[in-house]
PDB file of C-alpha atoms and ligand atoms in Angstrom:
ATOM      1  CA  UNK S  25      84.901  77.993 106.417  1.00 95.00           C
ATOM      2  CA  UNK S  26      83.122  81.420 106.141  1.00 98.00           C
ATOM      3  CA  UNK S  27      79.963  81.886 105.006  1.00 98.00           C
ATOM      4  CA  UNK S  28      78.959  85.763 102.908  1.00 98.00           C
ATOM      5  CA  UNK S  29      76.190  87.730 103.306  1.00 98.00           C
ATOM      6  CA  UNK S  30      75.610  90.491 101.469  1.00 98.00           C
ATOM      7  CA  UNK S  31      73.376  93.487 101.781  1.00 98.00           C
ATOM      8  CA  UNK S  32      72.559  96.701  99.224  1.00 98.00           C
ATOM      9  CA  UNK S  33      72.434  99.964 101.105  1.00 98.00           C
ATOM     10  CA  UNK S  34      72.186 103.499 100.777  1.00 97.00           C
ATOM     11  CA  UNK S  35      70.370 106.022  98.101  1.00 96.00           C
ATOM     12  CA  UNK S  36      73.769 104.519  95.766  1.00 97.00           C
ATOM     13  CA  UNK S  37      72.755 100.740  96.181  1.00 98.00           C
ATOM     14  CA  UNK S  38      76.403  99.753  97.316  1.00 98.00           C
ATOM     15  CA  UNK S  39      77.337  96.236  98.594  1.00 98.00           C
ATOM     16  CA  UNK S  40      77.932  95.851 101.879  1.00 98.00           C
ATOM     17  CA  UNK S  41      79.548  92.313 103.296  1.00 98.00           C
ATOM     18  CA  UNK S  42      79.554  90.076 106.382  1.00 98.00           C
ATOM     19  CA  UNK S  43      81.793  87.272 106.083  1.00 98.00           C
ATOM     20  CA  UNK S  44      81.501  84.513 109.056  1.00 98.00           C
ATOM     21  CA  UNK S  45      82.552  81.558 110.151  1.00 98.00           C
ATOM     22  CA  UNK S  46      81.601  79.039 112.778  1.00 97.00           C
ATOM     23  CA  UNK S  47      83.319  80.234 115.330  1.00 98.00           C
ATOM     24  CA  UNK S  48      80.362  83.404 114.787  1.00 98.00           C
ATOM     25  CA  UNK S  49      83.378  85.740 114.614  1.00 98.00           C
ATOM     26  CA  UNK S  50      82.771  87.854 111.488  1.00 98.00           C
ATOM     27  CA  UNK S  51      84.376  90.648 109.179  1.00 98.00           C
ATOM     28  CA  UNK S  52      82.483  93.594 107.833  1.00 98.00           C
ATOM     29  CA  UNK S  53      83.719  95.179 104.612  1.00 99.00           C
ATOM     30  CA  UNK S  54      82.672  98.058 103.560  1.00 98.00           C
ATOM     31  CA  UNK S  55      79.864  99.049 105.443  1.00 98.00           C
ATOM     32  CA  UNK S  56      77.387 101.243 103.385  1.00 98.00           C
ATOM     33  CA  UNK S  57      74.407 101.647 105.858  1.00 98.00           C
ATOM     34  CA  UNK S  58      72.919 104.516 105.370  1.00 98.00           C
ATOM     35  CA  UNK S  59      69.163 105.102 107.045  1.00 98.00           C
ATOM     36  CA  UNK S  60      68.689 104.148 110.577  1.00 98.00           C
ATOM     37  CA  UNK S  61      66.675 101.210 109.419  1.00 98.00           C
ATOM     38  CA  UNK S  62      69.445  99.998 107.334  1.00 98.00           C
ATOM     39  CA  UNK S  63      72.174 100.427 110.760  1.00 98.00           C
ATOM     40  CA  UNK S  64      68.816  98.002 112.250  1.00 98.00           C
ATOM     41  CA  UNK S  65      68.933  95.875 109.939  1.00 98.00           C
ATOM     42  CA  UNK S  66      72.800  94.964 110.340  1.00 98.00           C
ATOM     43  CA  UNK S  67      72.602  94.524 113.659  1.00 98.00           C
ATOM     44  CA  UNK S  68      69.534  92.592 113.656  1.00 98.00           C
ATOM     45  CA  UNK S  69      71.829  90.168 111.778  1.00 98.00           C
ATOM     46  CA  UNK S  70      74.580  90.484 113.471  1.00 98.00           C
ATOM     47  CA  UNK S  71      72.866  89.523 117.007  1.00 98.00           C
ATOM     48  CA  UNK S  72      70.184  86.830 115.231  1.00 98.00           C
ATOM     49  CA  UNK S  73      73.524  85.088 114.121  1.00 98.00           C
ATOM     50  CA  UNK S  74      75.161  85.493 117.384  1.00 98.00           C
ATOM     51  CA  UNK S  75      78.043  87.319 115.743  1.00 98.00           C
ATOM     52  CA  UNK S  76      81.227  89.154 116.985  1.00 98.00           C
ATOM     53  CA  UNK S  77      82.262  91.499 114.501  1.00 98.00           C
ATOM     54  CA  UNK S  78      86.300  91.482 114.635  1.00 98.00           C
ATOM     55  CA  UNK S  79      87.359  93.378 112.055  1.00 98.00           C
ATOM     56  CA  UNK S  80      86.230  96.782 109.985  1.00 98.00           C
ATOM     57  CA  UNK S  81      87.856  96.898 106.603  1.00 98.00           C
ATOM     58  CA  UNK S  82      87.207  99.487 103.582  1.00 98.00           C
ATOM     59  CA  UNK S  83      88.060  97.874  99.962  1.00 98.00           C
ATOM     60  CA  UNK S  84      87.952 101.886  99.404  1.00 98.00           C
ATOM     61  CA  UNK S  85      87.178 104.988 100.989  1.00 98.00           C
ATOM     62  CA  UNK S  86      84.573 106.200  98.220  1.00 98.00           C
ATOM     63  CA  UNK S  87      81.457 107.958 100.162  1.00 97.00           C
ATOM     64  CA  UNK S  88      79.175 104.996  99.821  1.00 98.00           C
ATOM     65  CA  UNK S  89      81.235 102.680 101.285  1.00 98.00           C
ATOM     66  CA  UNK S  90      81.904 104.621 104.554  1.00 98.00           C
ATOM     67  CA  UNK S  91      78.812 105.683 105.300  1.00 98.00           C
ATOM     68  CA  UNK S  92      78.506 102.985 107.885  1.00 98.00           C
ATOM     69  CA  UNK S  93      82.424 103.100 109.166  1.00 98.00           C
ATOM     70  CA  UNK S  94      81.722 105.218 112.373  1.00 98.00           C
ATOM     71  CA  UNK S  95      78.453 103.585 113.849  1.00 98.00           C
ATOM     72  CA  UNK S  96      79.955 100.109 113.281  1.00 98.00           C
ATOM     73  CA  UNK S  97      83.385 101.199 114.961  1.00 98.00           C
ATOM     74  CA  UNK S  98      81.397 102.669 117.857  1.00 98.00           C
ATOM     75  CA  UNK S  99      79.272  99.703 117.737  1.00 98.00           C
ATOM     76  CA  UNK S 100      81.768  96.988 118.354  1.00 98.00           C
ATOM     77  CA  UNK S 101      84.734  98.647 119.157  1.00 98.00           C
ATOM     78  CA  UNK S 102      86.274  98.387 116.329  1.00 98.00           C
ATOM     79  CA  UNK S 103      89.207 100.437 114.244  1.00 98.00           C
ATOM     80  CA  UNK S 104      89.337 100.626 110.856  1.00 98.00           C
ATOM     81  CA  UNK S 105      91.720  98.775 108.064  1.00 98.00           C
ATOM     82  CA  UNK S 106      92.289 100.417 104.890  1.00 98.00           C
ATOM     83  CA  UNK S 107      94.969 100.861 102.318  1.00 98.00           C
ATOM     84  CA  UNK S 108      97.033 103.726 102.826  1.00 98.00           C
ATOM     85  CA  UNK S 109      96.609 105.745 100.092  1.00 98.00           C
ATOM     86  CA  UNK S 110      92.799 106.023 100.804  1.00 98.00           C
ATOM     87  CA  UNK S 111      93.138 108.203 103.723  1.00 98.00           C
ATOM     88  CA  UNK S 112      92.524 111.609 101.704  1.00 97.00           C
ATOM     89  CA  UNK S 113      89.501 109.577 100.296  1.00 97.00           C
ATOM     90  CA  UNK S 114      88.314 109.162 103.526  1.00 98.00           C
ATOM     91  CA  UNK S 115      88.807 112.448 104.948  1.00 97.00           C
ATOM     92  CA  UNK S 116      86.954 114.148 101.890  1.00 96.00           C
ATOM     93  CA  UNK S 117      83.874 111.588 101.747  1.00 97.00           C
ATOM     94  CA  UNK S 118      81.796 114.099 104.454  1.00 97.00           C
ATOM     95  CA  UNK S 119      82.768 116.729 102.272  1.00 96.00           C
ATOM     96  CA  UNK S 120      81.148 114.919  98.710  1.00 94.00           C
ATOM     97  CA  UNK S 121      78.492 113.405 101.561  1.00 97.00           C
ATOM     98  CA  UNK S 122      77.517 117.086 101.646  1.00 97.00           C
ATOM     99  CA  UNK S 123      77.911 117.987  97.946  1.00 95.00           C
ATOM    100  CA  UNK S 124      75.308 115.213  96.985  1.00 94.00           C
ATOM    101  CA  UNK S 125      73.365 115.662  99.750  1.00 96.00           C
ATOM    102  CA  UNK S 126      73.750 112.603 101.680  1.00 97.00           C
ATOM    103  CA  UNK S 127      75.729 113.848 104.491  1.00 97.00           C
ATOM    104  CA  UNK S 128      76.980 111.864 107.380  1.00 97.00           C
ATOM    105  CA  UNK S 129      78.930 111.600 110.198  1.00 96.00           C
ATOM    106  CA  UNK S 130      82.643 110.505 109.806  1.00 95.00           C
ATOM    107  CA  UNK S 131      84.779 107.794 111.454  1.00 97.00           C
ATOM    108  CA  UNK S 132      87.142 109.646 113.546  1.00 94.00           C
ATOM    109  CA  UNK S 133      89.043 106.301 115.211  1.00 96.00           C
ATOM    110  CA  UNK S 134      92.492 105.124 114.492  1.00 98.00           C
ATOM    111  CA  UNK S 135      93.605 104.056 111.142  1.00 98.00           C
ATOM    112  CA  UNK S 136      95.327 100.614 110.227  1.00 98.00           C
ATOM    113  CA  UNK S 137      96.791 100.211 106.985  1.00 98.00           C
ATOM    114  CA  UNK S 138      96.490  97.256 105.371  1.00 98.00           C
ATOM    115  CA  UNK S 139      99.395  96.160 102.921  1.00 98.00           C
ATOM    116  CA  UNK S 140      99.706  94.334  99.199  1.00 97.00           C
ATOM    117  CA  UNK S 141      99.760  90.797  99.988  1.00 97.00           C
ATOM    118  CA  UNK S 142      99.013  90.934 103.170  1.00 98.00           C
ATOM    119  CA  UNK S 143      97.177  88.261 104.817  1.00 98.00           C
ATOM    120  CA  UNK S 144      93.953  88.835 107.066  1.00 98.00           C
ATOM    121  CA  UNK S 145      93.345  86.093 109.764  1.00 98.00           C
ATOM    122  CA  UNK S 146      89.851  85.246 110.841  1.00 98.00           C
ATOM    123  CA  UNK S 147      90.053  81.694 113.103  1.00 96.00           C
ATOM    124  CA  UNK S 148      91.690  79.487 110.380  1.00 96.00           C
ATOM    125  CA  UNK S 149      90.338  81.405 107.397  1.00 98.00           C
ATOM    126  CA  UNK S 150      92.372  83.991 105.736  1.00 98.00           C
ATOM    127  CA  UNK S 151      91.699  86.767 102.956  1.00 98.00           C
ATOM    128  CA  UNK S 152      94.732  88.448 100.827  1.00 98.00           C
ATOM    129  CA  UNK S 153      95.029  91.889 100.226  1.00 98.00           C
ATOM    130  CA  UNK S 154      95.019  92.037  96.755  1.00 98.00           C
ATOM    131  CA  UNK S 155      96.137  96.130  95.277  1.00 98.00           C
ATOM    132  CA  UNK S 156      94.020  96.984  92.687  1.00 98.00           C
ATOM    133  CA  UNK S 157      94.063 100.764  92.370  1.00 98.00           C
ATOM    134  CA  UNK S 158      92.487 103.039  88.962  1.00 98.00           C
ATOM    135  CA  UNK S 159      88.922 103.277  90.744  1.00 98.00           C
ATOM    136  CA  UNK S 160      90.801 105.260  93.679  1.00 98.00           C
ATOM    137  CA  UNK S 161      94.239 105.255  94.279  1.00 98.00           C
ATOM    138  CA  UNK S 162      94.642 102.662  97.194  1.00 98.00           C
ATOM    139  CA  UNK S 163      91.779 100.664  96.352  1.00 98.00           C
ATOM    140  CA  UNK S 164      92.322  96.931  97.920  1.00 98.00           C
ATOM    141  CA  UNK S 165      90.577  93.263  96.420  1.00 98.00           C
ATOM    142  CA  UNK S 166      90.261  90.705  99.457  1.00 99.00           C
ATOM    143  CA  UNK S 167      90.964  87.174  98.087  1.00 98.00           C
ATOM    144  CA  UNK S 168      89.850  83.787  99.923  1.00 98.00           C
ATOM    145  CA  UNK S 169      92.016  81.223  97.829  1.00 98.00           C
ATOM    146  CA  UNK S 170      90.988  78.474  99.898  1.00 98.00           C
ATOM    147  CA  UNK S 171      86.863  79.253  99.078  1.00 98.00           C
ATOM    148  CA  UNK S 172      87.656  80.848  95.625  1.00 98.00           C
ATOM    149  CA  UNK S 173      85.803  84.273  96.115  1.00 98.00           C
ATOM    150  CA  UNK S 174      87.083  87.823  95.731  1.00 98.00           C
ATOM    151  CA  UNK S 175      85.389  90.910  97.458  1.00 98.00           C
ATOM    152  CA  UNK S 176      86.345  93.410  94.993  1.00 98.00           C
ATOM    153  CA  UNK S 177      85.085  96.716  95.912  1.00 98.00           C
ATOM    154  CA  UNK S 178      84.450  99.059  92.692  1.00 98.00           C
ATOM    155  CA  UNK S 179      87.297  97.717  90.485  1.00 98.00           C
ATOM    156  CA  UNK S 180      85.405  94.796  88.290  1.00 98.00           C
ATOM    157  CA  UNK S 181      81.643  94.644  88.444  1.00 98.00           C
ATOM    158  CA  UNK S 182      79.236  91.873  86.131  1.00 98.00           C
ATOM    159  CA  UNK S 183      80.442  92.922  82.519  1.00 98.00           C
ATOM    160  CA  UNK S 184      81.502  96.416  84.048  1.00 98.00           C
ATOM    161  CA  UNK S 185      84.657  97.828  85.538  1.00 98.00           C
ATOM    162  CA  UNK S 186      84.434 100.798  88.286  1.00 98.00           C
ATOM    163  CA  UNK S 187      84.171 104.714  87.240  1.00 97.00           C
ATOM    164  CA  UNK S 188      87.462 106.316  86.954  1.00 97.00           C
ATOM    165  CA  UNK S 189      86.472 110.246  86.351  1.00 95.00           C
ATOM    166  CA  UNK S 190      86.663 110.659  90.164  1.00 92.00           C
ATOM    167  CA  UNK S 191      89.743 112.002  91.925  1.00 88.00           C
ATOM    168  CA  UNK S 192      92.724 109.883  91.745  1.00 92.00           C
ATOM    169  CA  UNK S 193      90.792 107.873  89.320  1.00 97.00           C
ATOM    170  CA  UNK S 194      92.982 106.446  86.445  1.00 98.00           C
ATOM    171  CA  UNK S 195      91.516 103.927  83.374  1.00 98.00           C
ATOM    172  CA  UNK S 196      95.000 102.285  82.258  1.00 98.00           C
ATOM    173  CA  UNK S 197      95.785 101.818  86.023  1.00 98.00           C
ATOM    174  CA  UNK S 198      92.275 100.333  86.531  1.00 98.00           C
ATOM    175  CA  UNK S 199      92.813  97.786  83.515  1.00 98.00           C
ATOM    176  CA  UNK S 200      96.443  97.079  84.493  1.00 98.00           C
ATOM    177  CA  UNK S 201      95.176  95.822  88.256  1.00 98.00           C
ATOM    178  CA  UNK S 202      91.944  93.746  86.692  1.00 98.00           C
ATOM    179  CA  UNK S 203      94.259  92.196  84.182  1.00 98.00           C
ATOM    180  CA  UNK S 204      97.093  91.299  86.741  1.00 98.00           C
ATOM    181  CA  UNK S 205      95.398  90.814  90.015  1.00 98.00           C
ATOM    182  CA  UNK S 206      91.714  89.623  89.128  1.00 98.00           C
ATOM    183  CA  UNK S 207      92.162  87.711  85.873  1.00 98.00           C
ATOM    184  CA  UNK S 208      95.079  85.630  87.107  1.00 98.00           C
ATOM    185  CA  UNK S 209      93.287  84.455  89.857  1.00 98.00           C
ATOM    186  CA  UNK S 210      91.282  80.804  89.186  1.00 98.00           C
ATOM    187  CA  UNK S 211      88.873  81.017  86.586  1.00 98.00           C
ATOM    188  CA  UNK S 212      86.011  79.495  88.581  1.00 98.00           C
ATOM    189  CA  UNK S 213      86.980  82.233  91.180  1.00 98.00           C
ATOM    190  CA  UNK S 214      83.414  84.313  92.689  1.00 98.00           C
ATOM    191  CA  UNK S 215      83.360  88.062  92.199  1.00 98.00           C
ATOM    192  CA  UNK S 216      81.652  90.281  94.949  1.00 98.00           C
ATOM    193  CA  UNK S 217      81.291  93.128  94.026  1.00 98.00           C
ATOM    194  CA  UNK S 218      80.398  96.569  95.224  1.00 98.00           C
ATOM    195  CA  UNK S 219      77.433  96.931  93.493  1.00 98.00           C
ATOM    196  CA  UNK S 220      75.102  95.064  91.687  1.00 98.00           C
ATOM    197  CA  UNK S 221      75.300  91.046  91.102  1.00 98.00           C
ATOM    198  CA  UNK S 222      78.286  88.562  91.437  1.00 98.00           C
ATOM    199  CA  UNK S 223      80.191  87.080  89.123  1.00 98.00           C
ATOM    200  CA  UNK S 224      83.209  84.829  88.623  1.00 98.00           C
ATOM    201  CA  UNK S 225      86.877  85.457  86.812  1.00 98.00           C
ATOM    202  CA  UNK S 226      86.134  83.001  83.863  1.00 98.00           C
ATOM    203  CA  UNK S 227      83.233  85.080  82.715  1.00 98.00           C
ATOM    204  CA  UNK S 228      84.261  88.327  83.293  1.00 98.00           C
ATOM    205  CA  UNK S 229      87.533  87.099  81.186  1.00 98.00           C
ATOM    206  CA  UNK S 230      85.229  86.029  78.160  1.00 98.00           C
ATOM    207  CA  UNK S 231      82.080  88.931  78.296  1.00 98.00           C
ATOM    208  CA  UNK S 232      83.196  91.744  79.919  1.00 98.00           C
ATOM    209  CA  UNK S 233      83.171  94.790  77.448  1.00 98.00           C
ATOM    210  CA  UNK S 234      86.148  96.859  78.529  1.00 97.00           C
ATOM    211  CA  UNK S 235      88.945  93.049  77.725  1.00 96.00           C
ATOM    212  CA  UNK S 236      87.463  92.598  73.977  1.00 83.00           C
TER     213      UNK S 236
HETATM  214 ZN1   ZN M 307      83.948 103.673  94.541  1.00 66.20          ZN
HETATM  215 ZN1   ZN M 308      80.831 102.255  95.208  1.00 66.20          ZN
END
């Protein structure tokens, strides 16, 4: 069974998880800490639970979602797991880091690739790789079918979908992965999103603005 935490990070407010389970191994996805007091405040967590962070995976390689990669690799030892295609994502987030002005330092560690449909392994829990590009072109949903909850990184937010005016960004692809690889998934399914609230399949299905 693993239990989520979530915390909001950085000057863009982005979602970063802990999923754990009671074993106290955990996952972090998508770490977004930003200010030193925000790198604290994960591991504060991490050691008040007692945790042993086992894996480092990126739903994408946008800036605000890497800020964290290298001082939780260097932290734990850990490499990092991403979709393929997000590796020129990755190597240019420094470069928008700068451009915005909220540089930082980059993970430099070996990368894994993480396949569609491929299943993560955490004790007896599991998460599927789910592809959902159009936000970015490798971007990656993880789905836990046995606790019906999907981390889904910037592809479908609480009556939103993710921005696609950014490099490699495409809106038909976007819609094409929500409709096929989020909306067929149980209704009573939990959305985690990358920023802002959660929110589940069925709703998004009925209210969100961009399926009417
Ligand atoms: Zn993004
Ligand atoms: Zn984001």
């Amino acid at each position: 069974m693993l239990q989520l935490h979530s915390f909001e990070f950085s000057p863009i407010q982005e979602n970063t998880y802990i999923l754990y389970n009671e074993h106290k191994e955990c996952i972090i996805i998508d770490p977004g800490c930003y200010f030193e007091e925000e790198r604290n405040e994960m591991l504060d967590f991490i050691t008040a639970h007692q945790l042993q962070p086992k894996l480092l995976l990126n739903t994408h390689c946008h800036l605000d979602h890497v800020f964290g990669n290298k001082f939780i690799a260097e932290t734990y030892g850990l490499k990092l797991h991403i979709h393929e295609l997000e590796k020129p994502l990755l190597e240019y987030a420094p470069v928008s880091g700068l451009k915005y002005e909220i540089p930082f330092e980059k993970y430099i560690g070996d990368l894994l690739y993480l396949k569609e449909e491929e299943k993560i392994q955490l004790g007896e829990d599991e998460l599927k790789v789910l592809f959902t590009p159009g936000h970015s072109p490798g971007s990656i949903s993880f789905y836990c079918q046995q606790q019906s909850f999907v981390i889904s990184g910037d592809v479908l937010f609480q009556r939103s979908i993710g921005r696609t005016d950014l490099p490699g960004g495409d809106h038909a692809t976007l819609l094409k992965s929500i409709q096929e690889q989020l909306f067929t998934l149980p209704e009573n399914t939990i959305v985690y999103s990358g920023h802002g609230f959660k929110t589940d399949i069925g709703t998004e299905k009925r209210l969100n603005p961009f399926f009417k």
